[in-house]
PDB file of C-alpha atoms in Angstrom:
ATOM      1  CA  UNK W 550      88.145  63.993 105.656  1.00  0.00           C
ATOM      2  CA  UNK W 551      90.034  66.491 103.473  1.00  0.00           C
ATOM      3  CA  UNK W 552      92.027  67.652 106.614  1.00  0.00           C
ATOM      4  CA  UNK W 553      93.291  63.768 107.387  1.00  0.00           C
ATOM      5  CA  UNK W 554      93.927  63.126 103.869  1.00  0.00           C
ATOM      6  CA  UNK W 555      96.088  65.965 103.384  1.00  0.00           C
ATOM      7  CA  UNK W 556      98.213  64.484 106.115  1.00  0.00           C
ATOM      8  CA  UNK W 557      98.435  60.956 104.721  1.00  0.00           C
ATOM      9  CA  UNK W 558      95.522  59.461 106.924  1.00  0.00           C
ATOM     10  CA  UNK W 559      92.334  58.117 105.518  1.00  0.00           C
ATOM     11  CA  UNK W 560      88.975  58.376 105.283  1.00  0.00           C
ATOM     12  CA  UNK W 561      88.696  54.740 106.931  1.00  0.00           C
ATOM     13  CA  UNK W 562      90.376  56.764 110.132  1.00  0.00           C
ATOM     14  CA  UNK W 563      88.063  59.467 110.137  1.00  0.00           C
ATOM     15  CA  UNK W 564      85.190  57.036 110.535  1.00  0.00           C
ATOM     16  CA  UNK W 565      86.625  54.719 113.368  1.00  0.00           C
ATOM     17  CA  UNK W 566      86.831  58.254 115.218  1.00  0.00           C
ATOM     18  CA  UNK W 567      83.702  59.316 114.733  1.00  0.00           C
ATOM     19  CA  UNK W 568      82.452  55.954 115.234  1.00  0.00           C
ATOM     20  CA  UNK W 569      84.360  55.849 118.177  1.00  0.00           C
ATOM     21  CA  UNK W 570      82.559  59.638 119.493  1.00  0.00           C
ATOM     22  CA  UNK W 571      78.878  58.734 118.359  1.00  0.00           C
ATOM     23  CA  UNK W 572      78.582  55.001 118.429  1.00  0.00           C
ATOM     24  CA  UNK W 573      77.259  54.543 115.287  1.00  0.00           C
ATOM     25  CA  UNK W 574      77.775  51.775 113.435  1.00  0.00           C
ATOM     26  CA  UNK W 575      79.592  52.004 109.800  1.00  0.00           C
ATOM     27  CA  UNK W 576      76.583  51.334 108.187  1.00  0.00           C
ATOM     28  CA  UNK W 577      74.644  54.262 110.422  1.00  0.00           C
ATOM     29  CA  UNK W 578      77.266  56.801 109.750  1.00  0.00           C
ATOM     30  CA  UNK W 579      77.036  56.338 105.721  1.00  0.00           C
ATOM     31  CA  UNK W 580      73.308  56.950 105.930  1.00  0.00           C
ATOM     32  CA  UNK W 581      73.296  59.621 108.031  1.00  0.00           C
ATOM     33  CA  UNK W 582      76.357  61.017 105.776  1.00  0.00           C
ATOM     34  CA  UNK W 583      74.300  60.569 102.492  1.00  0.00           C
ATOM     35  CA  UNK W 584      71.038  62.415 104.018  1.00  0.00           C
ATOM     36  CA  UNK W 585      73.459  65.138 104.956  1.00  0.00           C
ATOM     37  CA  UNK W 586      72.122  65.433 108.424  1.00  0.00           C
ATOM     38  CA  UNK W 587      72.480  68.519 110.438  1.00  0.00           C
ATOM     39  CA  UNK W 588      75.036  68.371 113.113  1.00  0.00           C
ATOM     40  CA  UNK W 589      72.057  68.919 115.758  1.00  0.00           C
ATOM     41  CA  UNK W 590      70.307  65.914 114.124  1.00  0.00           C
ATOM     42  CA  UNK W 591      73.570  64.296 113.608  1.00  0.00           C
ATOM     43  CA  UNK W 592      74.435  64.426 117.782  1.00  0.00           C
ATOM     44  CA  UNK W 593      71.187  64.061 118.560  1.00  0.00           C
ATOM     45  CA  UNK W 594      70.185  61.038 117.447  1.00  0.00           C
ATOM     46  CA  UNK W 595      73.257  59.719 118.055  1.00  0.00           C
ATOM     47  CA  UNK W 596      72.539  56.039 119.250  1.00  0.00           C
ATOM     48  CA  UNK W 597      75.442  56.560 122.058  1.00  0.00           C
ATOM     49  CA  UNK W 598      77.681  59.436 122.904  1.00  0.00           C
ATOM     50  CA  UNK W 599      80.863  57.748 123.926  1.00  0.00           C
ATOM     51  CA  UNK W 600      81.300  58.622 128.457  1.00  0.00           C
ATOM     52  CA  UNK W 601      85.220  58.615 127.523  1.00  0.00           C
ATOM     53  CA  UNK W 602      84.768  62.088 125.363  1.00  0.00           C
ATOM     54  CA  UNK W 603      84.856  64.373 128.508  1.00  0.00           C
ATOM     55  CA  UNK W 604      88.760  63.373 127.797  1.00  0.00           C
ATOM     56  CA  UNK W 605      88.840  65.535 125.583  1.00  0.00           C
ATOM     57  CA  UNK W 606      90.803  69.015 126.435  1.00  0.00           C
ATOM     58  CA  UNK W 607      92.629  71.509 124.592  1.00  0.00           C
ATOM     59  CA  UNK W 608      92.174  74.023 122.265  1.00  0.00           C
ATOM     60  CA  UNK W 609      90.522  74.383 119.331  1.00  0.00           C
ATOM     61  CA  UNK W 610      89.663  77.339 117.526  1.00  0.00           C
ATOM     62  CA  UNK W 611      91.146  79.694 119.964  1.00  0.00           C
ATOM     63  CA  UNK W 612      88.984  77.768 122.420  1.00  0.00           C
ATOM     64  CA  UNK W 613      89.410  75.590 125.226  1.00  0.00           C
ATOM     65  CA  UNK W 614      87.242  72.139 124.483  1.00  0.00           C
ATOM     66  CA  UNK W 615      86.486  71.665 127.874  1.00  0.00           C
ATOM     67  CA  UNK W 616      84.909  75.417 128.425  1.00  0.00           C
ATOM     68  CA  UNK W 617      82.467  75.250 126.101  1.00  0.00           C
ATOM     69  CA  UNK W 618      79.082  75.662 127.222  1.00  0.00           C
ATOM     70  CA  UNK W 619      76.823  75.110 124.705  1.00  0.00           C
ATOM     71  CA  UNK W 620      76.220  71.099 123.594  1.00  0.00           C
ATOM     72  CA  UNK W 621      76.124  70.564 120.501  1.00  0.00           C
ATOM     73  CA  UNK W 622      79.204  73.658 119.496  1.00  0.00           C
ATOM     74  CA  UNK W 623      81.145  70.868 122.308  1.00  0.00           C
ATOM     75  CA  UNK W 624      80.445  67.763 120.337  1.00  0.00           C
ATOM     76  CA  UNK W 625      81.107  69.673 116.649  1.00  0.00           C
ATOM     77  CA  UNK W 626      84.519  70.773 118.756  1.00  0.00           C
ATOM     78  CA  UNK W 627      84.896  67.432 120.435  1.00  0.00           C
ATOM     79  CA  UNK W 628      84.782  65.788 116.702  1.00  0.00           C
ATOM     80  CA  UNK W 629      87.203  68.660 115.463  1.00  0.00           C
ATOM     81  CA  UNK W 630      89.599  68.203 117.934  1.00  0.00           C
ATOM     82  CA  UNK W 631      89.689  64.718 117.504  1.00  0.00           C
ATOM     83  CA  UNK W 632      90.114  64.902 113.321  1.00  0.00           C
ATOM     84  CA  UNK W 633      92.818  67.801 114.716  1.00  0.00           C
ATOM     85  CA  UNK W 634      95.242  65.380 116.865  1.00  0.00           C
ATOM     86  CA  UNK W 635      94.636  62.579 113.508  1.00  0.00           C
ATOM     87  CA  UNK W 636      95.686  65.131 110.992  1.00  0.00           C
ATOM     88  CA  UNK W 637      98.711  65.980 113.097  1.00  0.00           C
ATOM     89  CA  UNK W 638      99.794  62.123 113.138  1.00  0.00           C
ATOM     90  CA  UNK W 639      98.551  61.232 116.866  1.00  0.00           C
ATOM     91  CA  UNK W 640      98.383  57.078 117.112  1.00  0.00           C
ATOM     92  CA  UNK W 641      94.928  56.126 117.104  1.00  0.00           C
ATOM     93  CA  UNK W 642      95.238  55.020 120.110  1.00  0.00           C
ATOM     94  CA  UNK W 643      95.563  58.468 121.944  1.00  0.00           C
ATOM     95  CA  UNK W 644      92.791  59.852 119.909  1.00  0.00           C
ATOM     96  CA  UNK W 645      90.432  57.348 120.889  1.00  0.00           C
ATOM     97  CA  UNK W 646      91.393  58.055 124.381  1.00  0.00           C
ATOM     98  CA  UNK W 647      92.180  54.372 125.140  1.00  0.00           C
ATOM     99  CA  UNK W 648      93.329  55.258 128.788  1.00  0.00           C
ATOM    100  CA  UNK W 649      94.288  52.768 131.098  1.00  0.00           C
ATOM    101  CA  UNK W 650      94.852  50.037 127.811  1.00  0.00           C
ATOM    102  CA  UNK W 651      99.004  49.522 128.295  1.00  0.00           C
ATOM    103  CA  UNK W 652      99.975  48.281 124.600  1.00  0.00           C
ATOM    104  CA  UNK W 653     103.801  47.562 126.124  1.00  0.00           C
ATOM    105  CA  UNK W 654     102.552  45.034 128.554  1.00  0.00           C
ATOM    106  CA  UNK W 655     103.382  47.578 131.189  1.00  0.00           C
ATOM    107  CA  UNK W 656     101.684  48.351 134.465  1.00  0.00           C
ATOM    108  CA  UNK W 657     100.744  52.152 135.222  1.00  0.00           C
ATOM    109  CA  UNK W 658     101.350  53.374 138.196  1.00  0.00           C
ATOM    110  CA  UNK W 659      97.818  53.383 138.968  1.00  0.00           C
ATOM    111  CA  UNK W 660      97.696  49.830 138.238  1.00  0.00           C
ATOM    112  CA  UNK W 661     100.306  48.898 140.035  1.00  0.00           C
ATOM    113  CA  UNK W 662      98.446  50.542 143.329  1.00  0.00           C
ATOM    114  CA  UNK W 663      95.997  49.245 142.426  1.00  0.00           C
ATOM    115  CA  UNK W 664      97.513  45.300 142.273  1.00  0.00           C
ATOM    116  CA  UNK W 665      99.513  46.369 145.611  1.00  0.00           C
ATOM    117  CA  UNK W 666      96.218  47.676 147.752  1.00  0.00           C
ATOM    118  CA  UNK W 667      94.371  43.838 146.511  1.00  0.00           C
ATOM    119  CA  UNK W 668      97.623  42.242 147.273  1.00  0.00           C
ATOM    120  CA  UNK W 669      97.580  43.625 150.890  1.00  0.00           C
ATOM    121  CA  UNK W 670      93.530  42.942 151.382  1.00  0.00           C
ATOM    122  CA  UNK W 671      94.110  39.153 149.504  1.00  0.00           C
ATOM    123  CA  UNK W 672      97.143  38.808 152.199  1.00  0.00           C
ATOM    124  CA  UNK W 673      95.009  40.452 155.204  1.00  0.00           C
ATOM    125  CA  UNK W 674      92.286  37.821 154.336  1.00  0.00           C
ATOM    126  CA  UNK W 675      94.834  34.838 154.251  1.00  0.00           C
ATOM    127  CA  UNK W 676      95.945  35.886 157.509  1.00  0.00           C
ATOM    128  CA  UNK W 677      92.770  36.238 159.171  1.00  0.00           C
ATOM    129  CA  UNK W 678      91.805  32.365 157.942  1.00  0.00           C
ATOM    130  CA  UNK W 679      95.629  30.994 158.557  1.00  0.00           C
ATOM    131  CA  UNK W 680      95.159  32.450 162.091  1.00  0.00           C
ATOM    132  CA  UNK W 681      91.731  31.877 162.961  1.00  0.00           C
ATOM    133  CA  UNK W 682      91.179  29.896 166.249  1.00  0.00           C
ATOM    134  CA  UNK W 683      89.144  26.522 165.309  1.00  0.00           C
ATOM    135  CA  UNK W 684      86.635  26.238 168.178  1.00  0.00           C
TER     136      UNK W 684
END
């Protein structure tokens, strides 16, 4: 929390992130917080690891994220990585690797495949009733 507030962000931040990673709700997190649970205990019993977090790559202590072997040092690295990119002024967004979620109203080019190959198998199946021989 220190780290983000040093950097103008808030604690409120910090939470929606690890929120976000662990699926705890607010009210889950401050308990756990307040029995200072271990970080094995903390991951652990985490009521639902978010699937998205294997988004997470770079480096972070000299290391790369997505080389780490061990677990629970990935999910303390995951969460440090992710305090990391707030601290350095990332929009929430990015951090809680809202892929896919256009905030311009723009298509990605994966969408826009995507539109074009239902498109063509919508069309195809148009076709195939337009033309269909009424015995």
């Amino acid at each position: 929390v220190a780290k983000a507030e040093k950097k103008a962000r808030t604690r409120a931040e910090v939470d929606e992130i690890i929120r976000w990673l662990t699926g705890y709700t607010q009210k889950g997190l401050d308990a756990e917080l307040g029995k200072e649970t271990s970080f094995e205990d903390f991951f652990g019993q985490a009521p639902q690891l978010n699937p998205s977090r294997n988004l997470i790559t770079g480096v972070i202590c000299g290391v790369r994220v997505e080389d780490i072997e061990d677990p629970l040092m990935k999910e303390i690295r995951y969460l440090d990585k992710l305090i990391d990119e707030l601290a350095k002024g990332k929009a929430m967004e990015k951090i809680l690797r809202k892929c896919g979620e256009r905030f311009d109203g723009a298509i990605s080019p994966t969408e826009r495949m995507s539109t074009r190959t239902d498109r063509a198998e919508l069309d195809a199946s148009k076709d195939a009733v337009v033309n269909r021989d009424p015995k």
